[in-house]
Backbone as ProteinMPNN parsed JSONL, in Angstrom:
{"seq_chain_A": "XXXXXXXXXXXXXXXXXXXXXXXXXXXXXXXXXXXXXXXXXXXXXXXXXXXXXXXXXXXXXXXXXXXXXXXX", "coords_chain_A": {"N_chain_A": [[-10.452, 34.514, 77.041], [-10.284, 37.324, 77.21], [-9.962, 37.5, 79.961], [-7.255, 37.465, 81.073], [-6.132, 39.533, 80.874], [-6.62, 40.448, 82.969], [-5.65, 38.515, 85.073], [-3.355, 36.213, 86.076], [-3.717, 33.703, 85.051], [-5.67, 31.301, 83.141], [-8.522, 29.334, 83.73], [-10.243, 26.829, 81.549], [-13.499, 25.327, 82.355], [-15.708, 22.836, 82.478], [-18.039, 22.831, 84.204], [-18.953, 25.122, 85.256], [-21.467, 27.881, 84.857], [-22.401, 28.262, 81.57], [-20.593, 26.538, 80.868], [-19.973, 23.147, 79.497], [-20.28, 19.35, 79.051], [-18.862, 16.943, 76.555], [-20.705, 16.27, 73.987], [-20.387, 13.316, 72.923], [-19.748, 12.421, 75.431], [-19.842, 9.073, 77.618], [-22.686, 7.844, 80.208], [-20.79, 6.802, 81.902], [-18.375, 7.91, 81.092], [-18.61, 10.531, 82.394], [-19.457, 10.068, 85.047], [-16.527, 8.672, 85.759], [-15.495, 11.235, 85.189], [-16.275, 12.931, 87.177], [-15.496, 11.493, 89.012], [-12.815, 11.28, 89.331], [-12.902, 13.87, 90.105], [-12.927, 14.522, 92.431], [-12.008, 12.171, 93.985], [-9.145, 13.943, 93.704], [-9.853, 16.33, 95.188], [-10.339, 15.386, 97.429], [-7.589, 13.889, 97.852], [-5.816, 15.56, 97.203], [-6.235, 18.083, 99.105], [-7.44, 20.333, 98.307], [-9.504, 23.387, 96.256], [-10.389, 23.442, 94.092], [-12.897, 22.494, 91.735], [-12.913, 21.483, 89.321], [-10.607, 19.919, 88.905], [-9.511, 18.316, 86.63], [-9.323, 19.763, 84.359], [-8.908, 20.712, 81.47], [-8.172, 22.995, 79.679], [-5.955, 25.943, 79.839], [-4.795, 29.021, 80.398], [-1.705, 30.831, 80.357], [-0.36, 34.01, 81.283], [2.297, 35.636, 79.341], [4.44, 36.815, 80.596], [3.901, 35.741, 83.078], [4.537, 33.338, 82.811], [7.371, 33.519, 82.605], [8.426, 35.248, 84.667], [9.367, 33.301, 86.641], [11.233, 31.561, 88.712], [14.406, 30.344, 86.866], [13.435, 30.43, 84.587], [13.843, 29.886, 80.849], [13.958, 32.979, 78.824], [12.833, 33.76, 75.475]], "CA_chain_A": [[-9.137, 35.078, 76.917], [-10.383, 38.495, 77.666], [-9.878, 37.668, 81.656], [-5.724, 37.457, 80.957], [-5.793, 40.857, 81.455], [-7.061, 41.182, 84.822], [-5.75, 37.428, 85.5], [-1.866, 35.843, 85.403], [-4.008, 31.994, 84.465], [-7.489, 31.66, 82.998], [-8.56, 28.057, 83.273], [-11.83, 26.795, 81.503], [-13.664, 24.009, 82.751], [-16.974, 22.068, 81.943], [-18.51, 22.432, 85.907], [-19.461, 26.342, 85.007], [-22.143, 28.287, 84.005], [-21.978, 27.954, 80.014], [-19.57, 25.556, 80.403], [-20.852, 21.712, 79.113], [-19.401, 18.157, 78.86], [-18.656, 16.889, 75.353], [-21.791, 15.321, 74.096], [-20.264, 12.313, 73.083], [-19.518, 11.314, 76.914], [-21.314, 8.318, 78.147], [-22.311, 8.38, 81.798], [-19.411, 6.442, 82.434], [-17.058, 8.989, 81.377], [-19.148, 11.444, 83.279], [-19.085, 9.351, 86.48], [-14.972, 8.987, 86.1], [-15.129, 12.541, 85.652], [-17.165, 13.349, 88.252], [-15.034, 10.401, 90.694], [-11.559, 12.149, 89.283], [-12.279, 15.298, 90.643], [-13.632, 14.527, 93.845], [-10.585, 11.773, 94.028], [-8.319, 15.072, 93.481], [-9.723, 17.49, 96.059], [-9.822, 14.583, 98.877], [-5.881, 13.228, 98.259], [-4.852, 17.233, 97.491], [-6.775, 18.797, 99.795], [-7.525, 21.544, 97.104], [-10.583, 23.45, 96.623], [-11.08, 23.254, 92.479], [-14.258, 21.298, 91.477], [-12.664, 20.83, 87.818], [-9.073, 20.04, 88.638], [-8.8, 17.625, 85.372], [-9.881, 20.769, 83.324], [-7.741, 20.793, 80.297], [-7.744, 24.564, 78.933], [-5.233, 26.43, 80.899], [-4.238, 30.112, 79.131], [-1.163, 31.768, 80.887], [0.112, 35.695, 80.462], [3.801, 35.203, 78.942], [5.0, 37.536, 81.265], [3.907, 35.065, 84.353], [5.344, 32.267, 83.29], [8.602, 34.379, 82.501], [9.096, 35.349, 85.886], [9.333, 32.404, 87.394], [12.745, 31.278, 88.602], [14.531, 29.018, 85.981], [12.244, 30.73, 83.005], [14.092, 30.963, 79.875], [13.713, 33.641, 77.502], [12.595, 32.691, 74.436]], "C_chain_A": [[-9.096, 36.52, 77.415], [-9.878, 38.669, 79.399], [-8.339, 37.465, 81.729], [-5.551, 38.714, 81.103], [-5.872, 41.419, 82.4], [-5.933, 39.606, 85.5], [-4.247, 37.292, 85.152], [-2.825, 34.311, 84.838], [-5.541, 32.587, 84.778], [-7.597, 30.342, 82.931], [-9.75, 27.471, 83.052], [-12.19, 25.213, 81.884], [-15.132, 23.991, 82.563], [-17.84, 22.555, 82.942], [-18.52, 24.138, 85.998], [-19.943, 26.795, 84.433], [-21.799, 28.467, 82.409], [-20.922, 26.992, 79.637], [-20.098, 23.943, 80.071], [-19.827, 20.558, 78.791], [-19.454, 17.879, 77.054], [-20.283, 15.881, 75.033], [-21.926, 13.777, 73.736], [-19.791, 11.109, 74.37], [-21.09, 10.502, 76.931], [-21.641, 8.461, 79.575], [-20.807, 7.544, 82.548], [-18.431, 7.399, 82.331], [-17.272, 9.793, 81.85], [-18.897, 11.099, 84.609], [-17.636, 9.199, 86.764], [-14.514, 10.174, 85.928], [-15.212, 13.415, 86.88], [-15.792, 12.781, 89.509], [-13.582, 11.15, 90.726], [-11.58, 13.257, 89.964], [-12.631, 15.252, 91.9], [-11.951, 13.745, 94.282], [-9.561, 12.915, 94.573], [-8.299, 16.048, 94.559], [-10.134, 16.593, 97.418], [-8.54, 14.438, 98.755], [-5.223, 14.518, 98.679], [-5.046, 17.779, 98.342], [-7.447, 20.164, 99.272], [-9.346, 22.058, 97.163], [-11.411, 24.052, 95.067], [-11.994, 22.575, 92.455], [-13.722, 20.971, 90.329], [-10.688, 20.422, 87.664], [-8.258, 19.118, 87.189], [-9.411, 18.643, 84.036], [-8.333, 20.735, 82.422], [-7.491, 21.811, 79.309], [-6.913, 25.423, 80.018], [-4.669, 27.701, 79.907], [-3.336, 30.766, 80.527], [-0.549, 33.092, 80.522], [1.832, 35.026, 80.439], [4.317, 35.74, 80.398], [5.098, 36.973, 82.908], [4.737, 34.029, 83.87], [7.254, 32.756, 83.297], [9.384, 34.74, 83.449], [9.186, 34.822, 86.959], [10.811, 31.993, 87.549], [12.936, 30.044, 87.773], [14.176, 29.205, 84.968], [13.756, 30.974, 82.286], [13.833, 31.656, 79.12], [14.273, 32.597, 76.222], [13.753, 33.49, 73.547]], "O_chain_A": [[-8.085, 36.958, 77.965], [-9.521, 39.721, 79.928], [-8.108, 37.197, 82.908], [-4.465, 38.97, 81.625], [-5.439, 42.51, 82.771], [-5.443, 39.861, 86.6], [-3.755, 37.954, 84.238], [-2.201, 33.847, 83.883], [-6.182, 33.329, 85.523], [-6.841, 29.84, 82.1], [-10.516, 27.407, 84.013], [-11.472, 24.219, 81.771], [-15.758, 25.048, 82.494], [-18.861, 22.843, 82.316], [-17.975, 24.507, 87.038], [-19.59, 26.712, 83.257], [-20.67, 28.907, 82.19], [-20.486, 26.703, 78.523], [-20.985, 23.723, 80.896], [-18.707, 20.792, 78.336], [-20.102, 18.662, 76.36], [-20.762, 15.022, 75.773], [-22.898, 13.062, 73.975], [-19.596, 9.894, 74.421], [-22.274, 10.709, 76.668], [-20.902, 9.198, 80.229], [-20.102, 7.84, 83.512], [-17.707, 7.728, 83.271], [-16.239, 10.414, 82.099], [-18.153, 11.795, 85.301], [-17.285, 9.522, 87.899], [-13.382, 10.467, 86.313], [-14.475, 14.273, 87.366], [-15.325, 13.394, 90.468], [-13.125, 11.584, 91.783], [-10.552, 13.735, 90.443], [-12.559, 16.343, 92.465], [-10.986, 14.371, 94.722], [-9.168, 12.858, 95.738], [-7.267, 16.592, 94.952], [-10.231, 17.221, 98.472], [-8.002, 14.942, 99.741], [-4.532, 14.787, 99.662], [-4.013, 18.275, 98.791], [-7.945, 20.952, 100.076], [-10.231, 21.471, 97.786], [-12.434, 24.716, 94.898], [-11.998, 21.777, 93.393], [-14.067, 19.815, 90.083], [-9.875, 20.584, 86.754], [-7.088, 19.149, 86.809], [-9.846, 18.215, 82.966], [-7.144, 20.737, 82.741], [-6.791, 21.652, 78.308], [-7.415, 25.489, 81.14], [-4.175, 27.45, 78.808], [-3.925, 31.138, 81.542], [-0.222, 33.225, 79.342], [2.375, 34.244, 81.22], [4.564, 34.907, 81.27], [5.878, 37.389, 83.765], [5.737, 33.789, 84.547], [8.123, 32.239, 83.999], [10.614, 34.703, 83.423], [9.143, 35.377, 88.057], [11.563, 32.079, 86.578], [12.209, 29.052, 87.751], [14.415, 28.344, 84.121], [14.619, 31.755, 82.688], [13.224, 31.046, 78.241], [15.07, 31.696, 75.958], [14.076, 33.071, 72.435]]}, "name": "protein", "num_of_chains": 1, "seq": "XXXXXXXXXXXXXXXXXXXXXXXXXXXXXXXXXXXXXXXXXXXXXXXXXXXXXXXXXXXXXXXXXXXXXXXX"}
């Protein structure tokens, strides 16, 4: 959370130093993790290695000034 201050989105993902899969995956859900993200950055063209990462922290103030934002 500390990197929201330098950062408008901090997004954590497994597929980085200190970062780790859950230890109840089997290799199957490792291997459809693995095939998802590869999947993802062939169709997108993108250049994430964790694009099904599921922690995403944004600064209020970005998503705010986005056209269409309402105040809360």
């Amino acid at each position: 959370m500390r990197q929201l201050q330098d950062y408008d989105v901090v997004v954590g993902s497994r597929y980085v130093p200190q970062g780790q899969l859950d230890e109840k995956w089997g290799k199957g859900r490792v291997f459809l993790s693995a095939w998802a993200n590869l999947y993802a950055r062939t169709i997108l063209g993108i250049r994430v290695h964790d694009a099904t990462a599921g922690f995403k922290a944004w600064r209020r103030d970005t998503l705010m000034d986005r056209p269409g934002a309402n105040p809360l």
